[in-house]
mmCIF file of C-alpha atoms in Angstrom:
data_model
loop_
_atom_site.group_PDB
_atom_site.id
_atom_site.type_symbol
_atom_site.label_atom_id
_atom_site.label_comp_id
_atom_site.label_asym_id
_atom_site.label_seq_id
_atom_site.Cartn_x
_atom_site.Cartn_y
_atom_site.Cartn_z
ATOM 1 C CA MET R 44 37.397 28.779 -53.437
ATOM 2 C CA SER R 45 34.649 27.487 -51.175
ATOM 3 C CA PHE R 46 32.393 28.746 -48.463
ATOM 4 C CA ASP R 47 31.287 26.807 -45.446
ATOM 5 C CA LEU R 48 27.933 26.388 -43.722
ATOM 6 C CA VAL R 49 27.224 24.249 -40.672
ATOM 7 C CA VAL R 50 23.899 23.085 -39.274
ATOM 8 C CA TRP R 51 23.796 22.451 -35.525
ATOM 9 C CA ALA R 52 21.320 20.457 -33.447
ATOM 10 C CA MET R 53 21.385 22.299 -30.157
ATOM 11 C CA ASP R 54 19.637 20.918 -27.077
ATOM 12 C CA LYS R 55 17.530 24.019 -26.589
ATOM 13 C CA PRO R 56 17.206 27.384 -28.264
ATOM 14 C CA ASP R 57 20.753 28.615 -27.803
ATOM 15 C CA LEU R 58 22.306 31.990 -28.235
ATOM 16 C CA PRO R 59 24.503 32.512 -31.284
ATOM 17 C CA ASP R 60 27.591 32.483 -29.038
ATOM 18 C CA ALA R 61 26.757 28.934 -27.906
ATOM 19 C CA VAL R 62 26.557 27.785 -31.533
ATOM 20 C CA ARG R 63 29.881 29.457 -32.339
ATOM 21 C CA ALA R 64 31.453 27.897 -29.208
ATOM 22 C CA ALA R 65 30.231 24.440 -30.271
ATOM 23 C CA ASN R 66 31.778 25.014 -33.687
ATOM 24 C CA ALA R 67 35.086 26.075 -32.094
ATOM 25 C CA ARG R 68 35.128 22.801 -30.139
ATOM 26 C CA CYS R 69 34.580 20.909 -33.402
ATOM 27 C CA ALA R 70 37.447 22.788 -35.045
ATOM 28 C CA ARG R 71 39.673 21.612 -32.161
ATOM 29 C CA GLY R 72 38.551 18.031 -32.847
ATOM 30 C CA GLU R 73 36.304 17.795 -29.787
ATOM 31 C CA HIS R 74 33.161 15.867 -30.670
ATOM 32 C CA PRO R 75 30.621 14.481 -28.205
ATOM 33 C CA GLN R 76 30.438 10.731 -27.923
ATOM 34 C CA ARG R 77 26.696 10.280 -28.257
ATOM 35 C CA PRO R 78 24.211 8.869 -30.713
ATOM 36 C CA ALA R 79 23.505 10.999 -33.753
ATOM 37 C CA ASP R 80 20.720 13.535 -33.291
ATOM 38 C CA PRO R 81 17.762 12.428 -35.456
ATOM 39 C CA ARG R 82 17.458 15.978 -36.853
ATOM 40 C CA VAL R 83 21.044 15.823 -38.129
ATOM 41 C CA VAL R 84 20.463 12.405 -39.685
ATOM 42 C CA ALA R 85 17.267 13.622 -41.378
ATOM 43 C CA PHE R 86 19.056 16.735 -42.677
ATOM 44 C CA TYR R 87 21.951 14.704 -44.101
ATOM 45 C CA ASP R 88 19.679 12.114 -45.694
ATOM 46 C CA ALA R 89 17.413 14.714 -47.303
ATOM 47 C CA LEU R 90 20.243 16.925 -48.541
ATOM 48 C CA THR R 91 22.411 14.157 -49.946
ATOM 49 C CA SER R 92 19.466 12.451 -51.631
ATOM 50 C CA GLU R 93 19.290 15.546 -53.864
ATOM 51 C CA TYR R 94 22.986 16.449 -53.851
ATOM 52 C CA PRO R 95 25.138 13.347 -53.206
ATOM 53 C CA ASP R 96 28.386 13.880 -51.320
ATOM 54 C CA ARG R 97 29.870 10.478 -52.175
ATOM 55 C CA GLY R 98 30.494 8.633 -55.383
ATOM 56 C CA PRO R 99 31.027 10.014 -58.880
ATOM 57 C CA ARG R 100 28.223 12.609 -58.701
ATOM 58 C CA ALA R 101 29.849 14.272 -55.653
ATOM 59 C CA SER R 102 32.811 15.484 -57.716
ATOM 60 C CA ALA R 103 31.113 15.815 -61.084
ATOM 61 C CA PRO R 104 30.718 19.197 -62.744
ATOM 62 C CA GLY R 105 27.693 20.920 -61.276
ATOM 63 C CA SER R 106 28.074 19.350 -57.841
ATOM 64 C CA PRO R 107 27.588 21.977 -55.123
ATOM 65 C CA TRP R 108 30.386 20.497 -52.991
ATOM 66 C CA ALA R 109 33.854 22.000 -53.035
ATOM 67 C CA HIS R 110 35.296 19.261 -50.796
ATOM 68 C CA PRO R 111 33.125 16.156 -50.529
ATOM 69 C CA PRO R 112 32.170 14.267 -48.479
ATOM 70 C CA LEU R 113 30.402 16.430 -45.928
ATOM 71 C CA HIS R 114 31.733 16.468 -42.358
ATOM 72 C CA ALA R 115 29.032 14.669 -40.372
ATOM 73 C CA ALA R 116 29.044 14.387 -36.584
ATOM 74 C CA ALA R 117 26.425 13.472 -33.983
ATOM 75 C CA ASP R 118 25.265 17.059 -33.574
ATOM 76 C CA HIS R 119 26.190 18.860 -36.787
ATOM 77 C CA ILE R 120 26.902 18.709 -40.515
ATOM 78 C CA GLN R 121 29.537 20.937 -42.110
ATOM 79 C CA MET R 122 29.178 21.680 -45.802
ATOM 80 C CA ARG R 123 31.984 23.071 -47.961
ATOM 81 C CA LEU R 124 30.184 24.553 -50.921
ATOM 82 C CA ASP R 125 31.623 25.501 -54.272
ATOM 83 C CA GLU R 126 31.611 29.267 -54.814
ATOM 84 C CA ASN R 127 29.435 28.714 -57.911
ATOM 85 C CA CYS R 128 26.887 26.692 -55.964
ATOM 86 C CA PRO R 129 23.377 27.327 -57.338
ATOM 87 C CA ASP R 130 21.007 29.347 -55.177
ATOM 88 C CA GLU R 131 18.578 26.422 -55.129
ATOM 89 C CA VAL R 132 21.093 24.404 -53.083
ATOM 90 C CA LEU R 133 21.385 27.209 -50.528
ATOM 91 C CA GLU R 134 17.610 27.503 -50.410
ATOM 92 C CA THR R 135 17.346 23.754 -49.807
ATOM 93 C CA ILE R 136 19.863 23.954 -46.946
ATOM 94 C CA GLU R 137 17.991 26.876 -45.368
ATOM 95 C CA ARG R 138 14.608 25.158 -45.766
ATOM 96 C CA LEU R 139 15.777 21.855 -44.296
ATOM 97 C CA ALA R 140 17.497 23.586 -41.375
ATOM 98 C CA ALA R 141 14.297 25.484 -40.589
ATOM 99 C CA GLU R 142 12.042 22.415 -40.962
ATOM 100 C CA LEU R 143 14.287 20.319 -38.711
ATOM 101 C CA ASN R 144 14.829 22.974 -36.043
ATOM 102 C CA LEU R 145 18.566 23.325 -36.686
ATOM 103 C CA ASP R 146 20.744 26.386 -36.212
ATOM 104 C CA LEU R 147 22.590 27.427 -39.378
ATOM 105 C CA LEU R 148 26.083 28.891 -38.967
ATOM 106 C CA ASP R 149 27.775 30.824 -41.773
ATOM 107 C CA LEU R 150 31.501 30.347 -41.170
ATOM 108 C CA GLN R 151 32.475 33.264 -43.406
ATOM 109 C CA ASP R 152 31.229 35.889 -40.965
ATOM 110 C CA GLY R 153 30.074 33.869 -37.938
ATOM 111 C CA THR R 154 26.394 34.706 -38.408
ATOM 112 C CA VAL R 155 24.002 32.242 -36.776
ATOM 113 C CA TYR R 156 20.535 31.823 -38.234
ATOM 114 C CA PRO R 157 18.395 30.197 -35.551
ATOM 115 C CA PRO R 158 15.426 28.018 -36.414
ATOM 116 C CA PRO R 159 12.217 29.967 -36.866
ATOM 117 C CA VAL R 160 10.028 30.415 -33.823
ATOM 118 C CA ARG R 161 7.019 28.157 -34.165
ATOM 119 C CA ALA R 162 3.602 29.484 -33.224
ATOM 120 C CA ARG R 163 1.726 27.340 -30.720
#
């Protein structure tokens, strides 16, 4: 069994319903034709440098991925994680999402964790 998380690069601070609506469009196969958001690219590069989603390590015992490779689009990355995924992987995902100003969607219950508000 797996569980799914998705990071979203929204254009502005969006309400959780907007993030869920964007995910519903993805599930229908509707993806924007635009260049990849640099935040999404940075997230993917950082995450997969520690936890590869391609090659022999992606399917090796101890890999956090239930179904590699990750689904990568211009504005989001969907991760199917193994149910025995170590907490450190989840902490890395949460940290990177926060650092890169990405919304984090938990597909199990639809909860959206927005990026932290930055003090000016």
